[in-house]
Each structure stands twice: as C-alpha cells, then as structure tokens.
Amino acid sequence: MLIKHILNRSPRSAQPAGHPTGTAPAATTTGPAVTAADCGLLLLRLTFGLFMAGHGAQKVFGLFGGGGLSATGKAFEALGYRPGKLFAVIGGLSELLGGLGLALGLLTPLAAAALIGVMINAMVTVTAAHGLWDTDGGVEYNVAIAVAALAVAAVGPGRLAADRFFRWGRGGWAEAAVALGLGGVGALISLSV
C-alpha cells in the first residue's frame, strides 16, 4: 500500500519547491512521469560516478591501467600519507564506492561526501600548487567533480535512482550539508594524520 501511494503521488508534492523534477506533469495511473531533469541527473550521475569508480578500481585493483594498491601506496607515501597503502585503500575505496553510489543514486549524500573528501585531498596535496587549469595540472578537474557531487546531493538524484523512495533521495539543504560537511571533515582528518 505504501509503495502504491509513493508511485501514485503527484511529482509536485514529492519534490521541494523549485526542484528541477517538481515541474513534471501530474502522475499517471502507472506512476510519476520521468522528466528531462531526471534523465539529465542520471546522465550526470553516471558520467561522474562511473569515472570516479574507475579511478578507484585503478587504485584498489589495478584495473584500467592502474597500479593497484602497491604502486598507489608508494605514490601516497611520496605525498606524505603514511602508511601509504592504508591511505591508498581509503582513497581508492572512497572513489570506487562513492562513484558507484553516485552512479546508482544510492545513499547519495554519503557517496557525494566520499567524492568531495577525496577531491579536497587531491587539491591540497597535488593540484593546488599547479594553479587552476587542468592543462597545467591544476585544480579544475577536482573542483568539477566535487561541485557535481555536491550539486547532486543538493537537488537529489532524480527518479531514476535507488534513493527515490527515501527522504534524502529528494535532496535539499540538509543533504548538501551532510555531503559537504562529512567530505570536509574526512579530508581534514586524512590531511592532519
């Protein structure tokens, strides 16, 4: 009964005011209509989420031309993270699981927090010294990933997401604050150790 109610509710009442999917036509008897905003959010989530999951798989498993945990651990030690292999596991799993979570729209605020935390670390330890543009090794790419993850947490992952049945699946200020706050605290902890 509860599932039937969720599927048949009006999209306008299901979304906060101003939400991009809140302007959808009224629900039909088969469920709410999928909007262009839902498809756009899916495209954004899949692109950034799967790329980040791939980066994590490079670090953890050595897939897609990555060095795996041993090589990544040595690289992390060169950046000052000790023990390097432990931080390689933490960073790699944050990218892998955060990326998959974002792509699936699953536990979206936590997935966004994981990606934001990793990107803050990357900016502080590697790319900030090179300026803004990625062509010079700068922060451009890291900022884009962090902002995309935060934006998805803020507006919600859309109807084409695993979180669609949960309160946090609609996004909002609290979800954005959780993503930014946990990502920032996680980055601060790893940078201070």
mmCIF file of C-alpha atoms in Angstrom:
data_model
loop_
_atom_site.group_PDB
_atom_site.id
_atom_site.type_symbol
_atom_site.label_atom_id
_atom_site.label_comp_id
_atom_site.label_asym_id
_atom_site.label_seq_id
_atom_site.Cartn_x
_atom_site.Cartn_y
_atom_site.Cartn_z
ATOM 1 C CA MET A 1 0.000 0.000 0.000
ATOM 2 C CA LEU A 2 2.784 2.419 0.909
ATOM 3 C CA ILE A 3 4.641 1.645 -2.333
ATOM 4 C CA LYS A 4 1.449 2.209 -4.331
ATOM 5 C CA HIS A 5 0.984 5.566 -2.583
ATOM 6 C CA ILE A 6 4.585 6.609 -3.349
ATOM 7 C CA LEU A 7 4.291 5.627 -7.004
ATOM 8 C CA ASN A 8 0.983 7.426 -7.483
ATOM 9 C CA ARG A 9 1.707 10.663 -5.647
ATOM 10 C CA SER A 10 1.973 13.911 -7.545
ATOM 11 C CA PRO A 11 5.567 14.759 -8.514
ATOM 12 C CA ARG A 12 4.957 18.353 -7.449
ATOM 13 C CA SER A 13 4.177 17.289 -3.874
ATOM 14 C CA ALA A 14 7.051 14.799 -3.831
ATOM 15 C CA GLN A 15 9.720 17.407 -4.516
ATOM 16 C CA PRO A 16 10.743 20.547 -2.643
ATOM 17 C CA ALA A 17 9.712 23.843 -4.194
ATOM 18 C CA GLY A 18 11.961 24.783 -7.072
ATOM 19 C CA HIS A 19 13.254 21.228 -7.531
ATOM 20 C CA PRO A 20 14.019 20.537 -11.204
ATOM 21 C CA THR A 21 11.789 17.468 -11.277
ATOM 22 C CA GLY A 22 8.990 19.257 -9.420
ATOM 23 C CA THR A 23 7.625 20.748 -12.637
ATOM 24 C CA ALA A 24 6.700 17.372 -14.106
ATOM 25 C CA PRO A 25 3.201 16.681 -15.323
ATOM 26 C CA ALA A 26 0.815 15.080 -12.875
ATOM 27 C CA ALA A 27 1.314 11.389 -12.122
ATOM 28 C CA THR A 28 -0.434 8.853 -14.272
ATOM 29 C CA THR A 29 -2.012 5.676 -13.008
ATOM 30 C CA THR A 30 1.227 3.820 -13.756
ATOM 31 C CA GLY A 31 3.397 6.180 -11.681
ATOM 32 C CA PRO A 32 5.077 9.552 -11.971
ATOM 33 C CA ALA A 33 6.409 10.641 -15.331
ATOM 34 C CA VAL A 34 10.150 10.651 -15.853
ATOM 35 C CA THR A 35 11.225 14.170 -16.751
ATOM 36 C CA ALA A 36 14.111 15.581 -18.732
ATOM 37 C CA ALA A 37 15.587 16.673 -15.384
ATOM 38 C CA ASP A 38 15.527 13.057 -14.169
ATOM 39 C CA CYS A 39 17.337 11.949 -17.329
ATOM 40 C CA GLY A 40 19.811 14.821 -17.030
ATOM 41 C CA LEU A 41 20.574 13.892 -13.430
ATOM 42 C CA LEU A 42 21.031 10.258 -14.474
ATOM 43 C CA LEU A 43 23.491 11.320 -17.184
ATOM 44 C CA LEU A 44 25.420 13.499 -14.727
ATOM 45 C CA ARG A 45 25.474 10.775 -12.066
ATOM 46 C CA LEU A 46 26.564 8.046 -14.485
ATOM 47 C CA THR A 47 29.300 10.152 -16.069
ATOM 48 C CA PHE A 48 30.936 11.445 -12.898
ATOM 49 C CA GLY A 49 30.123 8.383 -10.806
ATOM 50 C CA LEU A 50 31.463 5.784 -13.220
ATOM 51 C CA PHE A 51 34.599 7.780 -13.996
ATOM 52 C CA MET A 52 35.306 8.058 -10.272
ATOM 53 C CA ALA A 53 34.550 4.365 -9.707
ATOM 54 C CA GLY A 54 37.044 3.625 -12.484
ATOM 55 C CA HIS A 55 39.706 5.746 -10.756
ATOM 56 C CA GLY A 56 39.060 3.830 -7.547
ATOM 57 C CA ALA A 57 39.332 0.497 -9.374
ATOM 58 C CA GLN A 58 42.699 1.633 -10.749
ATOM 59 C CA LYS A 59 43.961 2.288 -7.237
ATOM 60 C CA VAL A 60 42.469 -0.720 -5.459
ATOM 61 C CA PHE A 61 42.534 -3.466 -8.103
ATOM 62 C CA GLY A 62 44.975 -2.195 -10.738
ATOM 63 C CA LEU A 63 42.211 -2.197 -13.368
ATOM 64 C CA PHE A 64 42.064 0.148 -16.381
ATOM 65 C CA GLY A 65 45.840 0.592 -16.429
ATOM 66 C CA GLY A 66 46.098 1.461 -12.740
ATOM 67 C CA GLY A 67 48.968 0.498 -10.486
ATOM 68 C CA GLY A 68 46.951 -1.307 -7.823
ATOM 69 C CA LEU A 69 47.460 -0.946 -4.082
ATOM 70 C CA SER A 70 51.233 -1.383 -4.011
ATOM 71 C CA ALA A 71 52.038 1.308 -6.582
ATOM 72 C CA THR A 72 49.298 3.615 -5.276
ATOM 73 C CA GLY A 73 50.552 3.126 -1.716
ATOM 74 C CA LYS A 74 54.063 4.180 -2.758
ATOM 75 C CA ALA A 75 52.661 7.238 -4.529
ATOM 76 C CA PHE A 76 50.633 8.171 -1.445
ATOM 77 C CA GLU A 77 53.730 7.829 0.758
ATOM 78 C CA ALA A 78 55.588 10.190 -1.581
ATOM 79 C CA LEU A 79 52.784 12.710 -0.961
ATOM 80 C CA GLY A 80 53.235 12.354 2.813
ATOM 81 C CA TYR A 81 50.438 9.898 3.579
ATOM 82 C CA ARG A 82 51.752 7.233 5.962
ATOM 83 C CA PRO A 83 51.177 4.337 5.878
ATOM 84 C CA GLY A 84 50.740 4.816 2.149
ATOM 85 C CA LYS A 85 48.998 1.511 1.477
ATOM 86 C CA LEU A 86 46.324 2.235 4.118
ATOM 87 C CA PHE A 87 45.621 5.639 2.593
ATOM 88 C CA ALA A 88 45.588 4.048 -0.865
ATOM 89 C CA VAL A 89 42.838 1.699 0.342
ATOM 90 C CA ILE A 90 40.885 4.568 1.909
ATOM 91 C CA GLY A 91 41.246 6.836 -1.138
ATOM 92 C CA GLY A 92 40.622 4.061 -3.652
ATOM 93 C CA LEU A 93 37.542 2.740 -1.866
ATOM 94 C CA SER A 94 36.211 6.281 -1.414
ATOM 95 C CA GLU A 95 36.455 6.799 -5.174
ATOM 96 C CA LEU A 96 35.135 3.333 -6.038
ATOM 97 C CA LEU A 97 32.204 3.198 -3.602
ATOM 98 C CA GLY A 98 31.451 6.926 -3.772
ATOM 99 C CA GLY A 99 31.454 6.746 -7.567
ATOM 100 C CA LEU A 100 29.206 3.683 -7.663
ATOM 101 C CA GLY A 101 26.868 5.249 -5.099
ATOM 102 C CA LEU A 102 26.614 8.433 -7.142
ATOM 103 C CA ALA A 103 26.072 6.497 -10.383
ATOM 104 C CA LEU A 104 23.306 4.383 -8.845
ATOM 105 C CA GLY A 105 21.812 7.236 -6.836
ATOM 106 C CA LEU A 106 22.336 5.097 -3.735
ATOM 107 C CA LEU A 107 22.967 6.796 -0.385
ATOM 108 C CA THR A 108 23.621 9.885 -2.460
ATOM 109 C CA PRO A 109 24.703 12.301 0.325
ATOM 110 C CA LEU A 110 27.271 9.783 1.598
ATOM 111 C CA ALA A 111 28.503 8.977 -1.909
ATOM 112 C CA ALA A 112 28.885 12.700 -2.587
ATOM 113 C CA ALA A 113 30.738 13.135 0.730
ATOM 114 C CA ALA A 114 33.225 10.420 -0.227
ATOM 115 C CA LEU A 115 33.965 12.081 -3.568
ATOM 116 C CA ILE A 116 34.166 15.569 -2.085
ATOM 117 C CA GLY A 117 36.621 14.371 0.572
ATOM 118 C CA VAL A 118 38.880 12.691 -1.987
ATOM 119 C CA MET A 119 38.817 15.755 -4.237
ATOM 120 C CA ILE A 120 39.714 18.095 -1.362
ATOM 121 C CA ASN A 121 42.683 15.840 -0.580
ATOM 122 C CA ALA A 122 43.745 15.801 -4.231
ATOM 123 C CA MET A 123 43.528 19.584 -4.434
ATOM 124 C CA VAL A 124 45.512 20.203 -1.257
ATOM 125 C CA THR A 125 48.256 17.641 -1.853
ATOM 126 C CA VAL A 126 48.661 17.604 -5.634
ATOM 127 C CA THR A 127 46.831 20.033 -7.883
ATOM 128 C CA ALA A 128 46.591 23.336 -5.960
ATOM 129 C CA ALA A 129 50.291 24.013 -6.451
ATOM 130 C CA HIS A 130 49.732 23.985 -10.221
ATOM 131 C CA GLY A 131 47.024 26.643 -10.388
ATOM 132 C CA LEU A 132 43.539 26.448 -11.826
ATOM 133 C CA TRP A 133 43.685 24.784 -15.229
ATOM 134 C CA ASP A 134 43.952 21.034 -15.720
ATOM 135 C CA THR A 135 46.315 21.529 -18.675
ATOM 136 C CA ASP A 136 48.870 22.764 -16.122
ATOM 137 C CA GLY A 137 47.981 20.029 -13.597
ATOM 138 C CA GLY A 138 45.696 22.404 -11.671
ATOM 139 C CA VAL A 139 42.508 22.015 -9.635
ATOM 140 C CA GLU A 140 39.973 22.373 -12.471
ATOM 141 C CA TYR A 141 39.094 18.660 -12.695
ATOM 142 C CA ASN A 142 38.935 18.175 -8.920
ATOM 143 C CA VAL A 143 36.683 21.187 -8.438
ATOM 144 C CA ALA A 144 34.328 19.983 -11.197
ATOM 145 C CA ILE A 145 33.941 16.551 -9.586
ATOM 146 C CA ALA A 146 33.407 17.969 -6.087
ATOM 147 C CA VAL A 147 30.841 20.509 -7.312
ATOM 148 C CA ALA A 148 28.975 17.919 -9.408
ATOM 149 C CA ALA A 149 28.766 15.579 -6.394
ATOM 150 C CA LEU A 150 27.580 18.407 -4.127
ATOM 151 C CA ALA A 151 25.007 19.543 -6.688
ATOM 152 C CA VAL A 152 23.536 16.047 -6.990
ATOM 153 C CA ALA A 153 23.279 15.813 -3.193
ATOM 154 C CA ALA A 154 21.576 19.237 -3.109
ATOM 155 C CA VAL A 155 18.974 18.644 -5.839
ATOM 156 C CA GLY A 156 18.621 14.899 -5.275
ATOM 157 C CA PRO A 157 19.495 12.086 -7.668
ATOM 158 C CA GLY A 158 16.137 12.160 -9.502
ATOM 159 C CA ARG A 159 13.508 9.467 -10.035
ATOM 160 C CA LEU A 160 15.901 7.156 -11.895
ATOM 161 C CA ALA A 161 17.841 6.434 -8.705
ATOM 162 C CA ALA A 162 17.863 3.842 -5.940
ATOM 163 C CA ASP A 163 17.271 6.624 -3.372
ATOM 164 C CA ARG A 164 13.978 7.729 -4.923
ATOM 165 C CA PHE A 165 11.931 6.112 -2.129
ATOM 166 C CA PHE A 166 13.855 7.747 0.709
ATOM 167 C CA ARG A 167 13.676 11.268 2.106
ATOM 168 C CA TRP A 168 17.314 12.008 1.284
ATOM 169 C CA GLY A 169 16.581 10.993 -2.297
ATOM 170 C CA ARG A 170 14.826 14.312 -2.844
ATOM 171 C CA GLY A 171 17.879 16.384 -1.973
ATOM 172 C CA GLY A 172 17.828 19.601 -0.023
ATOM 173 C CA TRP A 173 19.922 21.804 2.218
ATOM 174 C CA ALA A 174 20.408 19.070 4.825
ATOM 175 C CA GLU A 175 21.623 16.560 2.246
ATOM 176 C CA ALA A 176 24.041 19.107 0.763
ATOM 177 C CA ALA A 177 25.294 19.990 4.252
ATOM 178 C CA VAL A 178 25.853 16.316 5.078
ATOM 179 C CA ALA A 179 27.789 15.779 1.842
ATOM 180 C CA LEU A 180 29.942 18.893 2.232
ATOM 181 C CA GLY A 181 30.378 18.515 5.999
ATOM 182 C CA LEU A 182 31.345 14.840 6.008
ATOM 183 C CA GLY A 183 33.545 15.272 2.946
ATOM 184 C CA GLY A 184 35.309 18.237 4.536
ATOM 185 C CA VAL A 185 35.772 16.544 7.908
ATOM 186 C CA GLY A 186 37.039 13.355 6.255
ATOM 187 C CA ALA A 187 39.533 15.360 4.216
ATOM 188 C CA LEU A 188 40.653 17.319 7.275
ATOM 189 C CA ILE A 189 41.237 14.126 9.252
ATOM 190 C CA SER A 190 43.258 12.456 6.499
ATOM 191 C CA LEU A 191 45.286 15.607 5.855
ATOM 192 C CA SER A 192 46.121 16.064 9.552
ATOM 193 C CA VAL A 193 47.272 12.490 10.201
#
